[in-house]
Steps between C-alpha positions, in 0.01 A plus 500: 500500500740356755371254751570637850383187681786315675590177328440184697809288565533188288457164674808375682505169312535688172781726622677210672474272198626777272804556723576129518469453123709813436776365724498159329497655154790736569699238692480229235513720189770728640693210648505315172601809300780584744605135513514480121701823481752388761519132405338379822223292345456133585297221346225580752502879455753731662728521803612851585785577739667816624459813291246350261272408792531857631410634155186283503408624848552861391290435189212368710512804727518733199206324332276546802611859558434598139172309493363651819637854494573593141285296260182474705490122527699187436429249225282269712327789678382618161399152382303423820365853540656532843616859470 
């Protein structure tokens, strides 16, 4: 029996924290992977320039688009129950 009652929106702190943690996760994980693939790693992590930085930016946008529109929630939205 489907529940026809409208769902209450999740608290802002949960949605905001999920978005912040998603951004950090994708930025650092994606940045390191792209840096390792292009040889732009440093002793402190990575330093992307030019096309590799644009690829990281496009990856972040793609991650959020797929998470919100296609998959029904990003990684941290699912972990924190914010979706």
